[in-house]
Coordinates of C-alpha atoms in Angstrom, one line a residue:
X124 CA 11.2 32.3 -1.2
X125 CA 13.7 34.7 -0.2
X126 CA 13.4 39.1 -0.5
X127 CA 9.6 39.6 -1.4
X128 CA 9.6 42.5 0.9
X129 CA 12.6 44.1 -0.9
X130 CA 11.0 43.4 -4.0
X131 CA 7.8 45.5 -2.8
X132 CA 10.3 48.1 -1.7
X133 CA 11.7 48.7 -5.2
X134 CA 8.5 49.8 -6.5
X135 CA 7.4 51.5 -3.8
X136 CA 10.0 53.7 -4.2
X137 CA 9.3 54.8 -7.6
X138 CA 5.5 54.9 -6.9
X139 CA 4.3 55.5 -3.3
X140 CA 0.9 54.2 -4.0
X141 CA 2.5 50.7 -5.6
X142 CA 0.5 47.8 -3.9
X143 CA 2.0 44.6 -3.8
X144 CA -0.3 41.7 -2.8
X145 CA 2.0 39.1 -1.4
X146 CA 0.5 35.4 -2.3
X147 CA 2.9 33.9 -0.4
X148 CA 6.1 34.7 2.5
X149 CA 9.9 34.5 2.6
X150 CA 11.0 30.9 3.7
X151 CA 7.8 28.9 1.9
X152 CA 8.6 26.7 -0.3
X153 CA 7.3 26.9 -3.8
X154 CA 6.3 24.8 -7.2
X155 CA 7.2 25.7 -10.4
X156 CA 5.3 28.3 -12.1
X157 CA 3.5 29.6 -8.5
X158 CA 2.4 33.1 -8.8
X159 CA 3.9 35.1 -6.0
X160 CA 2.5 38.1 -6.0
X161 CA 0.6 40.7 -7.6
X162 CA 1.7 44.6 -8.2
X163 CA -0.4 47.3 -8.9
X164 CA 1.6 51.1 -9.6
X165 CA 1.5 53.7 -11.8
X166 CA 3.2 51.5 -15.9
X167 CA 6.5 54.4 -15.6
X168 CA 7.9 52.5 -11.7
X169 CA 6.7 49.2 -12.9
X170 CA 9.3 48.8 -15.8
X171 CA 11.6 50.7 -14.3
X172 CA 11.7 48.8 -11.1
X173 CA 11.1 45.1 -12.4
X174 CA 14.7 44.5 -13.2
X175 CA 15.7 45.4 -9.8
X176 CA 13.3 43.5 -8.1
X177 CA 13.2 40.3 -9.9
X178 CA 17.6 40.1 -9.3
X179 CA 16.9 40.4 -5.3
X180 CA 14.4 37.7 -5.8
X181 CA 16.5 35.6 -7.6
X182 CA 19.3 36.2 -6.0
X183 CA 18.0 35.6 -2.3
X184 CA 15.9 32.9 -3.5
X185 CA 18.7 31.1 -5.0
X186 CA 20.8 31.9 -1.7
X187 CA 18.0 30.4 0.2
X188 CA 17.1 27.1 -2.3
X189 CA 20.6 26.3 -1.7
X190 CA 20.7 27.0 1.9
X191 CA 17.3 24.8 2.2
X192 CA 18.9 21.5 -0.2
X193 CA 22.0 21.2 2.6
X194 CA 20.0 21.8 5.7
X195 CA 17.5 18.9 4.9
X196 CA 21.1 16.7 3.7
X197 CA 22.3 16.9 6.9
X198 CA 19.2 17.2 9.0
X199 CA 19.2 13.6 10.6
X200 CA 22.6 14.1 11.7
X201 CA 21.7 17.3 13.9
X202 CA 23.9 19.4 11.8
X203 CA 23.4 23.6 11.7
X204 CA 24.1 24.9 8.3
X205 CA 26.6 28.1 8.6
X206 CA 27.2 30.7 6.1
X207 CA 30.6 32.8 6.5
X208 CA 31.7 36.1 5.3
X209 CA 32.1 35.7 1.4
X210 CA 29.0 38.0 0.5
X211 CA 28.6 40.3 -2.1
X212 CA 29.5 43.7 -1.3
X213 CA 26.8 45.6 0.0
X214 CA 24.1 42.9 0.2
X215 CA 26.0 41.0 3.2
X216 CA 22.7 41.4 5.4
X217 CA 20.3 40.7 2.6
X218 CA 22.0 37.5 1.7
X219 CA 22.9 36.4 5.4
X220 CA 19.0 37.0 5.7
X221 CA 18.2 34.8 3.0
X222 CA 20.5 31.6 4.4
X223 CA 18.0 32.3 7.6
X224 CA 14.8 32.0 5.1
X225 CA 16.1 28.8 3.8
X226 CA 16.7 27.2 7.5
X227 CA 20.9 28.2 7.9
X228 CA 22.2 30.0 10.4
X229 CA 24.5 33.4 10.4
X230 CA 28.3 32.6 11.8
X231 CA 28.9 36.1 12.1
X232 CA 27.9 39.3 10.2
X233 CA 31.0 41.0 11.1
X234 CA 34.0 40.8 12.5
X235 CA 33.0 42.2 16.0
X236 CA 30.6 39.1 16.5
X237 CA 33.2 36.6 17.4
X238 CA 36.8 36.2 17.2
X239 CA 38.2 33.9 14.7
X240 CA 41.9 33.0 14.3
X241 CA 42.9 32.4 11.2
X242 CA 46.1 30.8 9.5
X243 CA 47.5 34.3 8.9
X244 CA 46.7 35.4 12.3
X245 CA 49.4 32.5 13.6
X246 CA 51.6 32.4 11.0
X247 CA 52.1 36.5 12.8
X248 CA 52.0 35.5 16.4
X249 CA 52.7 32.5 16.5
X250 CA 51.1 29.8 18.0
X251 CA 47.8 29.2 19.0
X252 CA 47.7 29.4 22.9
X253 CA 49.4 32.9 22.0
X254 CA 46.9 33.8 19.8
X255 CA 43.8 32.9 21.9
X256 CA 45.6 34.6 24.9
X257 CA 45.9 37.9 22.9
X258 CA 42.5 37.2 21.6
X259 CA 41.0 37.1 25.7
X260 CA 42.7 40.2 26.6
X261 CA 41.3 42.1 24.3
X262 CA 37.7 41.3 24.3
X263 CA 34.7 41.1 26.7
X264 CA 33.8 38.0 28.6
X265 CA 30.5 37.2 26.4
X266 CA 32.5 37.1 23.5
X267 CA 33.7 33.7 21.8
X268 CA 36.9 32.5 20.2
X269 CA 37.3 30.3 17.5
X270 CA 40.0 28.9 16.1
X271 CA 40.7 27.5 12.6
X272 CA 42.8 24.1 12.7
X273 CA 44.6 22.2 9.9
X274 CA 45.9 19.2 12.1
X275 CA 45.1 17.0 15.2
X276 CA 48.1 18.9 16.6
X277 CA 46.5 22.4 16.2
X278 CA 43.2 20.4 17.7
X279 CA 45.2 19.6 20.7
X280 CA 46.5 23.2 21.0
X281 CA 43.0 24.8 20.5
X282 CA 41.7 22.4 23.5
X283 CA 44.9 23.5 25.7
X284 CA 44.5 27.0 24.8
X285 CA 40.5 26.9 25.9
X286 CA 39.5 28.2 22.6
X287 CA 35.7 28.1 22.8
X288 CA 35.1 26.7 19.4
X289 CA 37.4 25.1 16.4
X290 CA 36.9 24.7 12.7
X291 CA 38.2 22.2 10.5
X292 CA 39.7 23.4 7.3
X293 CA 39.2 21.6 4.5
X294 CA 40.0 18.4 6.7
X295 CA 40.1 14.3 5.5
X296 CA 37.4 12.5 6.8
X297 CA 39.1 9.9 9.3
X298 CA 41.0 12.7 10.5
X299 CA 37.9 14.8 11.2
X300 CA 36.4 12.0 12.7
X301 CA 40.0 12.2 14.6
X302 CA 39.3 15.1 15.8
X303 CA 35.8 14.8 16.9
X304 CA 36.9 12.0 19.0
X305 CA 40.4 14.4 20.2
X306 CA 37.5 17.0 21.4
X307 CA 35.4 14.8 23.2
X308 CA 32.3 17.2 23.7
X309 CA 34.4 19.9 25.4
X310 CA 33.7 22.4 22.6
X311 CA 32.0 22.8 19.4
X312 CA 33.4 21.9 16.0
X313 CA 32.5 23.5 12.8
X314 CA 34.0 22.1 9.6
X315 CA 34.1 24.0 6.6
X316 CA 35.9 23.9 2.8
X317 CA 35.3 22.0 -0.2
X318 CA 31.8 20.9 1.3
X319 CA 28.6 20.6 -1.5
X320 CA 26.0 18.6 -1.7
X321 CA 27.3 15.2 -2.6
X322 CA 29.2 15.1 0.5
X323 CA 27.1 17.1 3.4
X324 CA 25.7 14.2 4.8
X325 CA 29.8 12.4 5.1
X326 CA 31.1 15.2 6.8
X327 CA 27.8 15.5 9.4
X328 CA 28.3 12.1 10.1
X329 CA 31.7 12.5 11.4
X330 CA 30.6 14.1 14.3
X331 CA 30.8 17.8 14.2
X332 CA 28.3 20.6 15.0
X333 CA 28.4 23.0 12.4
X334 CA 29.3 23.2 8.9
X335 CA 29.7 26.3 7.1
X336 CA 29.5 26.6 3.1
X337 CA 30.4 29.9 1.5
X338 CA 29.7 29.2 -2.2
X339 CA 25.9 29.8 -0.6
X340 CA 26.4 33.4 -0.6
X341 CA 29.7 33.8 -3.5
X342 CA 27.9 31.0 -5.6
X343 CA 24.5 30.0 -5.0
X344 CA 22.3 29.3 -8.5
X345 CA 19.9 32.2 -9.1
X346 CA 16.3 31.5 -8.9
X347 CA 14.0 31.8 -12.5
X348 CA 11.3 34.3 -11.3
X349 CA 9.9 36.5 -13.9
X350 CA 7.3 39.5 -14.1
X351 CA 4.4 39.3 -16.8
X352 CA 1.9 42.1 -17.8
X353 CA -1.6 40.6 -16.7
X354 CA -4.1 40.4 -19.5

């Protein structure tokens, strides 16, 4: 359960006086065919608001089923579950909220959280120690650098450079377990790209800390929640 408290939000702000009894939180999980809640407000806000309730439901409750299936996947490996930046427009706090409710954790909800070089940020500077060296100078002491690696030579370069963190893009197995090994401890490794499901529990098992899935927020299934008169 993701978003019950923007659901009660939608109606309150068409009625004032809407009451929503809650039956149960954001982050339970629940059976098929569980009642939720309850909403009492004047018939005019009630149609008018269902549709726009019952969409951040399901939305957010998808975002967080989803978010919920990999975390338990990857659990006995000690594995976080990341989301990244690929929200929908507008709802990026909303849906970064609902990968919390289903037991993920936020990589960064902006780009002044962390610094995170990119393939396009090298292919303009130029090498990795040169980019992490720009990247110190320009922010404060608390704030971490990341940097996204295709090869065990860009590992090596990332360690040198005293990156804080590296993620592994899209990355073949034995070489991420390459590259786990190449790290030694000495920072933390997040692997990301072409990760579902069916192969979580591979990729935790190689070793790294963190592994961050976008199609959680850009393509998560919605949730079947629906809003019926009561008799």
């Amino acid at each position: 359960m993701a978003g019950i408290e923007v659901a009660d939000i939608a109606f309150r702000l068409l009625d004032p006086d809407a009451r929503m009894e809650r039956l149960v939180k954001d982050g339970d999980r629940l059976a098929p065919n569980r009642v939720i809640a309850r909403v009492r407000c004047k018939l005019r806000a009630l149609l008018s608001a269902e549709r726009v309730a019952l969409n951040f439901l399901q939305r957010l409750s998808g975002i967080a089923t989803a978010t919920a299936e990999v975390v338990e996947i990857v659990k006995p490996y000690g594995v976080r579950v990341l989301d990244t930046r690929k929200t929908t427009p507008g709802l990026r706090v909303m849906e970064k909220y609902a990968i919390r409710m289903g037991g993920g954790w936020n990589h960064r909800l902006g780009l002044d959280d962390a610094v995170l070089i990119k393939d396009n940020h090298l292919r303009i500077v130029g090498s990795i120690r040169r980019a992490v060296a720009s990247a110190r100078a320009c922010v404060g002491p608390l704030v971490k650098v990341e940097v996204e690696v295709e090869t065990l030579d860009q590992v090596q370069e990332a360690v040198d450079a005293g990156a804080d963190m590296i993620l592994l893009d899209n990355m073949p197995l034995e070489t991420m377990r390459r590259a786990v090994n190449l790290v030694g401890g000495g920072m933390l490794i997040e692997a990301s790209g072409n990760i579902h499901p069916d192969n979580a529990a591979v990729v935790a098992a190689t070793g790294v800390d963190f592994i961050s899935l976008g199609w959680l927020t850009h393509s998560a299934k919605s949730v079947d929640i629906g809003l019926d008169m009561a008799d």
